[in-house]
Amino acid sequence: LDPFQGLAAITWPINHSRKIMKNGADCYGFALGLVQDYYNGKLCVSKQHTSGPNLCQLALKWIQQEEPGFTFTSIQFNKNVEARLHIDANNSERDSMFFEFGASAGLWKYDPVNGGAEIEVAEKLPCEWGQLLPLGKQVKGSVLRKRGRFAGKKPHMTMDPIEGGDRYSLIFYSVSGTENMLPEVRDKFLAMGFPADMDGELMLPADLAVGEGKNAEKEDDHDERMIMMLQQRLVHDNPLTALKEIKFNGQMALLRGECQMGKSAEISLAAWLAAFHCKALPVIFVKNMGGREAQAQLLGNISTFNERITQCLRELMSLPSRRAAAGFHLKASTDVDDFRPQAPYAQVLVLLSNPSQVKSVKNKVAPQVGKDPNGKFRMVFIFDEDDLNITSSDRVSSKVGAELFGSWNDGTSLREQVLQVLSVTATIGAVALAESKPAQLMLMPIHPQYYGLSPRLPEDKQPTFKPIEPEDMEDNEELGFPKGVQIMVFDMLQNASFVQCTGLVHTETRIESHCRLQKSLCDHFGASRLVVVTHNGGRNHQTLGSSGEGSESSNKYSIEGNYPLTCAGSSAIADSLASFLKEELGNDINAYKLHEDLHRFGKRFKLMDVLSHLLKFRLQEHACGRGALVIIILSGHAGGRGTTFRDSSHRMVLTDMYLSRDETLPGEYLMQIANRLSGLQQQPPQRLQLWTSQNMYDTVKVHAARLQEISGLLQKEGGKPLKEILQENPGYLKLEELPSRNLARKRSAPLITRRKVEEEFVEQRFGYTDVGNRPGIHHGGDVTDFVLLAMSERLGANVEDLMVQNPIEEDWRFAAQKAFPDVDTPILMLDEVLVVPIQSLPDDIRSALQEHPSADCKQYQLTKLVRSHLDVKTAEWPKSSERYGRAATIMRRELSQNDYCQAVIQKDSDRLIILKRTLDFDDFISRRKQGEQDADSSPLFAWRAFREPSNEGSPIRFDIMLARVRSACASRLEVGAKRARKRPPVSAQRTLVDACKDLLALKAGQINKKCGAEMWRTQAAVVKAAVEDLPSPIDVAVKSEMKEMFAKFQSRNSDWRPFAKKIVELLEKA
């Protein structure tokens, strides 16, 4: 075959439908095989094939010789085509094959990784490709000469002008949508002999029945054609969506995207697919966490998505009327009462994720929406920030979880009775730990304009780390705020003339703290051009004080409650800022109020609205030649999650962030806070800096890497329940490499997600908690997992029960080194295990056991007999978690002799399991006091604790507990602390100083919660006890300060801290 001679002999028609020529000239060419009918959008056999079947057979025979095994559905013949940059939107995802004959011009294809030929984008590309490759951008690609493969759905073009004769080209390609071909078209096509792969690329199930209601009654052939074309454009041709992978088959879908990378756009697209392809009602549940803005922002994103639909329709057909375009839009509502089952438009409900809204969906929407043939409610649930809905590993402990996962109707949960569930979040740890069924995991591609802390990004797209010394992270009494904040703001002011600097400060979350910090910053930088904005993050304003009628605090509550967002300027710009805001908003008293030198904005204002006004002020100041302006935002509750720290046009973006939080907070929480600095940037940022301590930065990076590893694991092990995957890979949860693990002054080690979710998961999986997973003053020290690990490695087999095989000293030492890597002291075992067959016991004890088979500890006679037999004074059968020994009660300072029980007994079928003390009470107290005086010589105290049985008749097991006495005031366990330097016996003054510093280490955000307040009281009790040992006259002054401190705390006033600091000063002077 001589292709060139054959092609030159063809009569070439003008193809009027292909508008791809660079110079707008006529395009000569035609297609054989499957093509799209431009009248109805459906696949058909090309008319050119009917008039030239021999040409098609020659081409098929030739390609089989040139490329054996290559599959395709269509052949494009071209003559002298100089194609501009374009994509073939109707192609499938399979590669196309290119051949060139005659004059050579080459084919340029998009190849940013390996390409060596760079071009400038001179043509506007459709939809997301237009965002990825805007006009004027330099793009790398590869050039094919004479032949080669390329992806038709990616940008490509003719490389060079045609010179020296005619140029012919053949493109062998596959069209999309073969799964929807009419039977008669399929039969005709298969008879032609094309080597096509007919498996199809179905994104949605083709046999999904159309139910009653709007979508079933109103659709016609034209609508169906347009929906298919829109789906092609929005999903298949979109390189930035992960939804091309979704299967609407009832299996939960989990969509993970990086923080602030446009997940709302994906949610809008998912809702559109649910409405127009599943013929279902999309219900989006959002969490108004942080700024009460999530619901409003999502409504705005749906509106933007509708504009995108209109734009796609204009590209696909002649300009549609507004009414015609609206037929393919989503109509959003935030009220379930707005739902209309027979409405002539596609509806979507955007609801708050709370119990009342879920109940409303059950009672009002579900009965009207109808069911599909499989008995599922024709609804698709989409959960934005779904990890916030999970408060425990069983998912039913919260009220929202009970409504969604509790039994309903036929005994299954509401989530199991809807057509599809889509969970959307950036931090998937909680979802993975709680989801007991398989799920589709989809990972959003990284947007080319995204910058942030993701490990998926190259270093040049991540924030620059600006280290702050640990002492500069603490409050500075002279400044009124941490010195680290001063360092950041000063640096921003120094560079403000080069970059429009906007910073976010995340420290305390209380409103009062924000007010003080705002005033301190404006005063300290009074001569500089600085504006400070407070963002309360949706906190309950009643915490500001009493709202009683006529009281002074009532007026304060009225002002601060109705005008929650505030901004203040330094003295250098105070007058111009006041003039600007008065001119902009002064006529609307409900929107704006100047009160006590603070500019206050009404409740209807979102932070985005305030920043939009400040951007206008910044531009106005610059235009007047007054100099650059630095804006500082004080972040609120939850780090502003769900809040956009930008203006409405996204021209004002964060350039700096100061982060100061407890490193032991759950990893997902820290990730969300730190990633407030991340986001999409219209232009590459000139400045993007994260200011924090080295320890905090390392912790954030470790958590980010761990979440990425979990994502990879879940994708790799697809098909299994998510919880089961993590149960088989527990190492992904144990954060041993975290730099902040077991800090001496921290009560807990970092977790991936919220404590209750992760703790319950670990206990359900293993029956115990490891060293880093149990918080609290008297909780911790469980090294069972370390002992079992050592035994398993030594024995070469998995060991799960310490009752089966007793550990040896080597196993103890391994566990001790894991818990206390810097400590090398003897291990003192406080008990031994006795296994006594019941048949070997005296007759009187056996008779008593038969009379009381449950060995009830209330039966005094039985207990007395056992004590006599064991020759001990105190013995008991434990019935509570504390008595089982897990709460480390034997290590508390005020331990009594009765609490140091000489024998703890459990009955296990035909035997008694006895944990008998090896040291008497006096000897134990003596050894413990010795450790209090010199921590380095203190032994590691080890003892066994019975594991509380999970149900009646379950086998008896025990765990290994390990503790080390830290100091006389500790009255708590120290697990994994760094080795202390040797020092003389601790004085009462030194003890109290340490106790007060521990007290000051508690964060205000922790103390506001009930468990935090209990932690404060417990530590304060240590302070109070230490005061009693002080010599006169020091104790008089200290007691006075302590009395004031307690009074402040009882009145819920955070100003107790200065009194604690004063106590430290008095003692250090003494």
PDB file of C-alpha atoms in Angstrom, residues 842-1054:
ATOM      1  CA  PRO A 842      -9.562 -25.764 100.943  1.00  0.00           C
ATOM      2  CA  ASP A 843     -13.065 -27.152 101.153  1.00  0.00           C
ATOM      3  CA  ASP A 844     -14.469 -24.080 102.892  1.00  0.00           C
ATOM      4  CA  ILE A 845     -13.348 -21.756 100.074  1.00  0.00           C
ATOM      5  CA  ARG A 846     -14.669 -24.127  97.382  1.00  0.00           C
ATOM      6  CA  SER A 847     -18.013 -24.291  99.166  1.00  0.00           C
ATOM      7  CA  ALA A 848     -18.144 -20.498  99.386  1.00  0.00           C
ATOM      8  CA  LEU A 849     -17.348 -20.187  95.681  1.00  0.00           C
ATOM      9  CA  GLN A 850     -20.110 -22.628  94.820  1.00  0.00           C
ATOM     10  CA  GLU A 851     -22.513 -20.610  96.965  1.00  0.00           C
ATOM     11  CA  HIS A 852     -21.399 -17.360  95.287  1.00  0.00           C
ATOM     12  CA  PRO A 853     -20.264 -18.396  91.760  1.00  0.00           C
ATOM     13  CA  SER A 854     -19.820 -14.799  90.636  1.00  0.00           C
ATOM     14  CA  ALA A 855     -17.305 -14.218  93.453  1.00  0.00           C
ATOM     15  CA  ASP A 856     -19.151 -11.106  94.551  1.00  0.00           C
ATOM     16  CA  CYS A 857     -16.723  -8.964  96.524  1.00  0.00           C
ATOM     17  CA  LYS A 858     -19.526  -8.004  98.904  1.00  0.00           C
ATOM     18  CA  GLN A 859     -19.500 -11.491 100.358  1.00  0.00           C
ATOM     19  CA  TYR A 860     -17.325 -10.757 103.326  1.00  0.00           C
ATOM     20  CA  GLN A 861     -17.052 -14.384 104.461  1.00  0.00           C
ATOM     21  CA  LEU A 862     -15.582 -15.502 101.129  1.00  0.00           C
ATOM     22  CA  THR A 863     -13.076 -12.660 101.089  1.00  0.00           C
ATOM     23  CA  LYS A 864     -12.037 -13.433 104.659  1.00  0.00           C
ATOM     24  CA  LEU A 865     -11.380 -17.081 103.794  1.00  0.00           C
ATOM     25  CA  VAL A 866      -9.236 -16.166 100.785  1.00  0.00           C
ATOM     26  CA  ARG A 867      -7.221 -13.610 102.796  1.00  0.00           C
ATOM     27  CA  SER A 868      -6.492 -16.255 105.383  1.00  0.00           C
ATOM     28  CA  HIS A 869      -5.447 -18.766 102.717  1.00  0.00           C
ATOM     29  CA  LEU A 870      -3.079 -16.296 101.032  1.00  0.00           C
ATOM     30  CA  ASP A 871      -1.805 -14.910 104.346  1.00  0.00           C
ATOM     31  CA  VAL A 872      -2.578 -11.309 103.384  1.00  0.00           C
ATOM     32  CA  LYS A 873      -4.445  -8.574 105.247  1.00  0.00           C
ATOM     33  CA  THR A 874      -6.220  -6.963 102.280  1.00  0.00           C
ATOM     34  CA  ALA A 875      -7.674  -8.671  99.228  1.00  0.00           C
ATOM     35  CA  GLU A 876     -10.557  -7.907  96.882  1.00  0.00           C
ATOM     36  CA  TRP A 877     -12.367  -8.844  93.705  1.00  0.00           C
ATOM     37  CA  PRO A 878     -12.401  -5.561  91.713  1.00  0.00           C
ATOM     38  CA  LYS A 879     -15.680  -4.362  90.205  1.00  0.00           C
ATOM     39  CA  SER A 880     -14.764  -0.912  88.869  1.00  0.00           C
ATOM     40  CA  SER A 881     -12.291   0.422  86.330  1.00  0.00           C
ATOM     41  CA  GLU A 882     -10.279   2.099  89.115  1.00  0.00           C
ATOM     42  CA  ARG A 883     -10.104  -1.062  91.183  1.00  0.00           C
ATOM     43  CA  TYR A 884      -8.918  -2.980  88.155  1.00  0.00           C
ATOM     44  CA  GLY A 885      -5.763  -0.907  88.455  1.00  0.00           C
ATOM     45  CA  ARG A 886      -5.926   0.868  85.100  1.00  0.00           C
ATOM     46  CA  ALA A 887      -6.389   4.315  86.704  1.00  0.00           C
ATOM     47  CA  ALA A 888      -3.011   4.018  88.433  1.00  0.00           C
ATOM     48  CA  THR A 889      -4.569   4.532  91.855  1.00  0.00           C
ATOM     49  CA  ILE A 890      -1.636   2.884  93.634  1.00  0.00           C
ATOM     50  CA  MET A 891       0.625   5.738  92.486  1.00  0.00           C
ATOM     51  CA  ARG A 892      -1.341   8.620  93.968  1.00  0.00           C
ATOM     52  CA  ARG A 893       0.348  10.590  96.736  1.00  0.00           C
ATOM     53  CA  GLU A 894      -2.383  10.182  99.341  1.00  0.00           C
ATOM     54  CA  LEU A 895      -2.459   6.407  98.961  1.00  0.00           C
ATOM     55  CA  SER A 896      -3.776   4.591 102.024  1.00  0.00           C
ATOM     56  CA  GLN A 897      -2.792   1.135 103.172  1.00  0.00           C
ATOM     57  CA  ASN A 898      -6.194  -0.321 102.313  1.00  0.00           C
ATOM     58  CA  ASP A 899      -5.928   1.016  98.752  1.00  0.00           C
ATOM     59  CA  TYR A 900      -2.574  -0.726  98.347  1.00  0.00           C
ATOM     60  CA  CYS A 901      -4.378  -4.040  98.268  1.00  0.00           C
ATOM     61  CA  GLN A 902      -2.065  -6.984  98.880  1.00  0.00           C
ATOM     62  CA  ALA A 903      -3.988  -9.286  96.551  1.00  0.00           C
ATOM     63  CA  VAL A 904      -6.360  -8.606  93.661  1.00  0.00           C
ATOM     64  CA  ILE A 905      -8.319 -11.662  92.591  1.00  0.00           C
ATOM     65  CA  GLN A 906     -10.413 -12.728  89.590  1.00  0.00           C
ATOM     66  CA  LYS A 907     -12.207 -16.025  88.996  1.00  0.00           C
ATOM     67  CA  ASP A 908     -11.659 -17.597  85.577  1.00  0.00           C
ATOM     68  CA  SER A 909     -13.708 -20.779  85.005  1.00  0.00           C
ATOM     69  CA  ASP A 910     -12.030 -23.411  87.196  1.00  0.00           C
ATOM     70  CA  ARG A 911      -9.184 -21.305  88.603  1.00  0.00           C
ATOM     71  CA  LEU A 912      -8.376 -18.135  90.510  1.00  0.00           C
ATOM     72  CA  ILE A 913      -6.033 -15.551  88.991  1.00  0.00           C
ATOM     73  CA  ILE A 914      -4.284 -13.626  91.771  1.00  0.00           C
ATOM     74  CA  LEU A 915      -2.077 -10.554  91.474  1.00  0.00           C
ATOM     75  CA  LYS A 916      -0.147 -10.586  94.747  1.00  0.00           C
ATOM     76  CA  ARG A 917       2.058  -7.698  95.901  1.00  0.00           C
ATOM     77  CA  THR A 918       5.775  -8.420  96.211  1.00  0.00           C
ATOM     78  CA  LEU A 919       6.383  -5.350  98.441  1.00  0.00           C
ATOM     79  CA  ASP A 920       4.485  -4.555 101.611  1.00  0.00           C
ATOM     80  CA  PHE A 921       2.936  -1.107 101.967  1.00  0.00           C
ATOM     81  CA  ASP A 922       5.686   0.476 104.099  1.00  0.00           C
ATOM     82  CA  ASP A 923       8.457  -0.739 101.836  1.00  0.00           C
ATOM     83  CA  PHE A 924       6.634   0.550  98.750  1.00  0.00           C
ATOM     84  CA  ILE A 925       6.095   4.015 100.282  1.00  0.00           C
ATOM     85  CA  SER A 926       9.739   4.148 101.303  1.00  0.00           C
ATOM     86  CA  ARG A 927      10.939   3.326  97.793  1.00  0.00           C
ATOM     87  CA  ARG A 928       8.568   5.883  96.302  1.00  0.00           C
ATOM     88  CA  LYS A 929       9.742   8.649  98.636  1.00  0.00           C
ATOM     89  CA  GLN A 930      13.303   7.853  97.685  1.00  0.00           C
ATOM     90  CA  GLY A 931      12.358   8.425  94.055  1.00  0.00           C
ATOM     91  CA  GLU A 932      10.715  11.741  94.930  1.00  0.00           C
ATOM     92  CA  GLN A 933      13.974  13.001  96.398  1.00  0.00           C
ATOM     93  CA  ASP A 934      16.155  11.868  93.503  1.00  0.00           C
ATOM     94  CA  ALA A 935      14.275  11.128  90.309  1.00  0.00           C
ATOM     95  CA  ASP A 936      17.365   9.677  88.594  1.00  0.00           C
ATOM     96  CA  SER A 937      17.687   6.879  91.134  1.00  0.00           C
ATOM     97  CA  SER A 938      13.964   6.174  91.230  1.00  0.00           C
ATOM     98  CA  PRO A 939      13.069   2.745  89.872  1.00  0.00           C
ATOM     99  CA  LEU A 940      10.485   2.225  87.166  1.00  0.00           C
ATOM    100  CA  PHE A 941       7.473   0.862  89.050  1.00  0.00           C
ATOM    101  CA  ALA A 942       5.717  -1.911  87.131  1.00  0.00           C
ATOM    102  CA  TRP A 943       2.520  -3.672  88.067  1.00  0.00           C
ATOM    103  CA  ARG A 944      -0.247  -5.661  86.468  1.00  0.00           C
ATOM    104  CA  ALA A 945      -3.836  -4.514  86.107  1.00  0.00           C
ATOM    105  CA  PHE A 946      -6.762  -6.737  85.309  1.00  0.00           C
ATOM    106  CA  ARG A 947      -8.432  -5.850  82.071  1.00  0.00           C
ATOM    107  CA  GLU A 948     -12.101  -5.120  82.603  1.00  0.00           C
ATOM    108  CA  PRO A 949     -14.029  -8.014  80.973  1.00  0.00           C
ATOM    109  CA  SER A 950     -16.016  -6.994  77.899  1.00  0.00           C
ATOM    110  CA  ASN A 951     -18.939  -9.279  78.742  1.00  0.00           C
ATOM    111  CA  GLU A 952     -20.073 -12.003  81.109  1.00  0.00           C
ATOM    112  CA  GLY A 953     -17.920 -15.095  80.882  1.00  0.00           C
ATOM    113  CA  SER A 954     -15.100 -13.508  78.863  1.00  0.00           C
ATOM    114  CA  PRO A 955     -11.596 -14.797  79.715  1.00  0.00           C
ATOM    115  CA  ILE A 956      -9.538 -12.970  82.334  1.00  0.00           C
ATOM    116  CA  ARG A 957      -6.647 -10.926  80.996  1.00  0.00           C
ATOM    117  CA  PHE A 958      -4.341  -8.323  82.444  1.00  0.00           C
ATOM    118  CA  ASP A 959      -2.173  -5.471  81.186  1.00  0.00           C
ATOM    119  CA  ILE A 960       1.257  -4.185  82.180  1.00  0.00           C
ATOM    120  CA  MET A 961       1.438  -0.721  83.738  1.00  0.00           C
ATOM    121  CA  LEU A 962       4.654   1.308  84.060  1.00  0.00           C
ATOM    122  CA  ALA A 963       5.274   4.551  85.964  1.00  0.00           C
ATOM    123  CA  ARG A 964       8.068   6.684  87.312  1.00  0.00           C
ATOM    124  CA  VAL A 965       7.903   9.171  90.178  1.00  0.00           C
ATOM    125  CA  ARG A 966       8.912  12.640  88.980  1.00  0.00           C
ATOM    126  CA  SER A 967       8.867  14.885  92.037  1.00  0.00           C
ATOM    127  CA  ALA A 968       7.110  15.368  95.345  1.00  0.00           C
ATOM    128  CA  CYS A 969       4.415  17.557  93.810  1.00  0.00           C
ATOM    129  CA  ALA A 970       3.752  15.389  90.770  1.00  0.00           C
ATOM    130  CA  SER A 971       1.013  13.160  92.169  1.00  0.00           C
ATOM    131  CA  ARG A 972       0.692  11.822  88.652  1.00  0.00           C
ATOM    132  CA  LEU A 973       2.434   9.398  86.345  1.00  0.00           C
ATOM    133  CA  GLU A 974       5.262  10.451  84.112  1.00  0.00           C
ATOM    134  CA  VAL A 975       5.371   8.381  80.933  1.00  0.00           C
ATOM    135  CA  GLY A 976       8.225   8.713  78.483  1.00  0.00           C
ATOM    136  CA  ALA A 977       9.640  11.957  79.925  1.00  0.00           C
ATOM    137  CA  LYS A 978      13.150  13.147  79.250  1.00  0.00           C
ATOM    138  CA  ARG A 979      15.777  12.296  81.840  1.00  0.00           C
ATOM    139  CA  ALA A 980      16.140  15.042  84.427  1.00  0.00           C
ATOM    140  CA  ARG A 981      19.503  16.320  85.558  1.00  0.00           C
ATOM    141  CA  LYS A 982      20.632  15.477  89.079  1.00  0.00           C
ATOM    142  CA  ARG A 983      19.894  18.149  91.621  1.00  0.00           C
ATOM    143  CA  PRO A 984      19.700  18.422  95.413  1.00  0.00           C
ATOM    144  CA  PRO A 985      16.502  17.541  97.271  1.00  0.00           C
ATOM    145  CA  VAL A 986      13.541  19.567  96.094  1.00  0.00           C
ATOM    146  CA  SER A 987      12.544  22.407  98.388  1.00  0.00           C
ATOM    147  CA  ALA A 988       8.956  23.421  99.081  1.00  0.00           C
ATOM    148  CA  GLN A 989       9.508  26.703  97.176  1.00  0.00           C
ATOM    149  CA  ARG A 990      10.926  24.925  94.131  1.00  0.00           C
ATOM    150  CA  THR A 991       8.084  22.409  94.217  1.00  0.00           C
ATOM    151  CA  LEU A 992       5.497  25.172  94.199  1.00  0.00           C
ATOM    152  CA  VAL A 993       7.229  27.021  91.350  1.00  0.00           C
ATOM    153  CA  ASP A 994       7.080  23.879  89.201  1.00  0.00           C
ATOM    154  CA  ALA A 995       3.430  23.338  90.089  1.00  0.00           C
ATOM    155  CA  CYS A 996       2.501  26.951  89.180  1.00  0.00           C
ATOM    156  CA  LYS A 997       4.315  26.664  85.865  1.00  0.00           C
ATOM    157  CA  ASP A 998       2.390  23.488  85.109  1.00  0.00           C
ATOM    158  CA  LEU A 999      -0.758  25.430  85.909  1.00  0.00           C
ATOM    159  CA  LEU A1000       0.203  28.263  83.568  1.00  0.00           C
ATOM    160  CA  ALA A1001       0.893  25.762  80.783  1.00  0.00           C
ATOM    161  CA  LEU A1002      -2.821  25.031  80.560  1.00  0.00           C
ATOM    162  CA  LYS A1003      -4.322  26.844  77.582  1.00  0.00           C
ATOM    163  CA  ALA A1004      -7.415  28.999  77.915  1.00  0.00           C
ATOM    164  CA  GLY A1005      -9.127  27.021  75.174  1.00  0.00           C
ATOM    165  CA  GLN A1006      -8.670  23.833  77.193  1.00  0.00           C
ATOM    166  CA  ILE A1007      -9.914  25.350  80.426  1.00  0.00           C
ATOM    167  CA  ASN A1008     -13.129  26.617  78.819  1.00  0.00           C
ATOM    168  CA  LYS A1009     -14.262  23.043  78.375  1.00  0.00           C
ATOM    169  CA  LYS A1010     -15.599  20.986  81.225  1.00  0.00           C
ATOM    170  CA  CYS A1011     -12.754  18.480  81.143  1.00  0.00           C
ATOM    171  CA  GLY A1012     -10.262  21.347  80.981  1.00  0.00           C
ATOM    172  CA  ALA A1013     -11.766  23.033  84.014  1.00  0.00           C
ATOM    173  CA  GLU A1014     -11.436  19.777  85.925  1.00  0.00           C
ATOM    174  CA  MET A1015      -7.791  19.590  84.844  1.00  0.00           C
ATOM    175  CA  TRP A1016      -7.265  23.130  86.162  1.00  0.00           C
ATOM    176  CA  ARG A1017      -8.834  22.329  89.525  1.00  0.00           C
ATOM    177  CA  THR A1018      -6.730  19.187  89.886  1.00  0.00           C
ATOM    178  CA  GLN A1019      -3.479  21.020  89.192  1.00  0.00           C
ATOM    179  CA  ALA A1020      -4.571  23.946  91.382  1.00  0.00           C
ATOM    180  CA  ALA A1021      -5.088  21.464  94.215  1.00  0.00           C
ATOM    181  CA  VAL A1022      -1.433  20.509  93.865  1.00  0.00           C
ATOM    182  CA  VAL A1023      -0.517  24.187  94.215  1.00  0.00           C
ATOM    183  CA  LYS A1024      -2.721  24.528  97.282  1.00  0.00           C
ATOM    184  CA  ALA A1025      -1.176  21.459  98.918  1.00  0.00           C
ATOM    185  CA  ALA A1026       2.361  22.705  98.280  1.00  0.00           C
ATOM    186  CA  VAL A1027       1.577  26.091  99.903  1.00  0.00           C
ATOM    187  CA  GLU A1028       0.965  24.378 103.245  1.00  0.00           C
ATOM    188  CA  ASP A1029       4.665  23.373 103.395  1.00  0.00           C
ATOM    189  CA  LEU A1030       5.986  26.908 102.873  1.00  0.00           C
ATOM    190  CA  PRO A1031       7.835  28.625 105.726  1.00  0.00           C
ATOM    191  CA  SER A1032       6.674  31.985 107.087  1.00  0.00           C
ATOM    192  CA  PRO A1033       6.478  34.787 106.042  1.00  0.00           C
ATOM    193  CA  ILE A1034       6.518  33.590 102.400  1.00  0.00           C
ATOM    194  CA  ASP A1035       3.309  31.613 102.840  1.00  0.00           C
ATOM    195  CA  VAL A1036       1.310  34.725 103.835  1.00  0.00           C
ATOM    196  CA  ALA A1037       2.035  36.612 100.594  1.00  0.00           C
ATOM    197  CA  VAL A1038       1.593  33.495  98.465  1.00  0.00           C
ATOM    198  CA  LYS A1039      -1.726  32.569 100.079  1.00  0.00           C
ATOM    199  CA  SER A1040      -3.023  36.069  99.394  1.00  0.00           C
ATOM    200  CA  GLU A1041      -2.165  35.812  95.709  1.00  0.00           C
ATOM    201  CA  MET A1042      -3.568  32.298  95.546  1.00  0.00           C
ATOM    202  CA  LYS A1043      -6.879  33.393  97.072  1.00  0.00           C
ATOM    203  CA  GLU A1044      -7.251  36.060  94.357  1.00  0.00           C
ATOM    204  CA  MET A1045      -6.333  33.547  91.697  1.00  0.00           C
ATOM    205  CA  PHE A1046      -9.058  31.109  92.784  1.00  0.00           C
ATOM    206  CA  ALA A1047     -11.631  33.921  92.983  1.00  0.00           C
ATOM    207  CA  LYS A1048     -10.855  35.007  89.419  1.00  0.00           C
ATOM    208  CA  PHE A1049     -11.150  31.491  88.099  1.00  0.00           C
ATOM    209  CA  GLN A1050     -14.452  30.836  89.857  1.00  0.00           C
ATOM    210  CA  SER A1051     -15.916  33.941  88.165  1.00  0.00           C
ATOM    211  CA  ARG A1052     -14.812  32.527  84.756  1.00  0.00           C
ATOM    212  CA  ASN A1053     -12.266  35.276  84.387  1.00  0.00           C
ATOM    213  CA  SER A1054      -9.037  34.366  82.608  1.00  0.00           C
TER     214      SER A1054
END
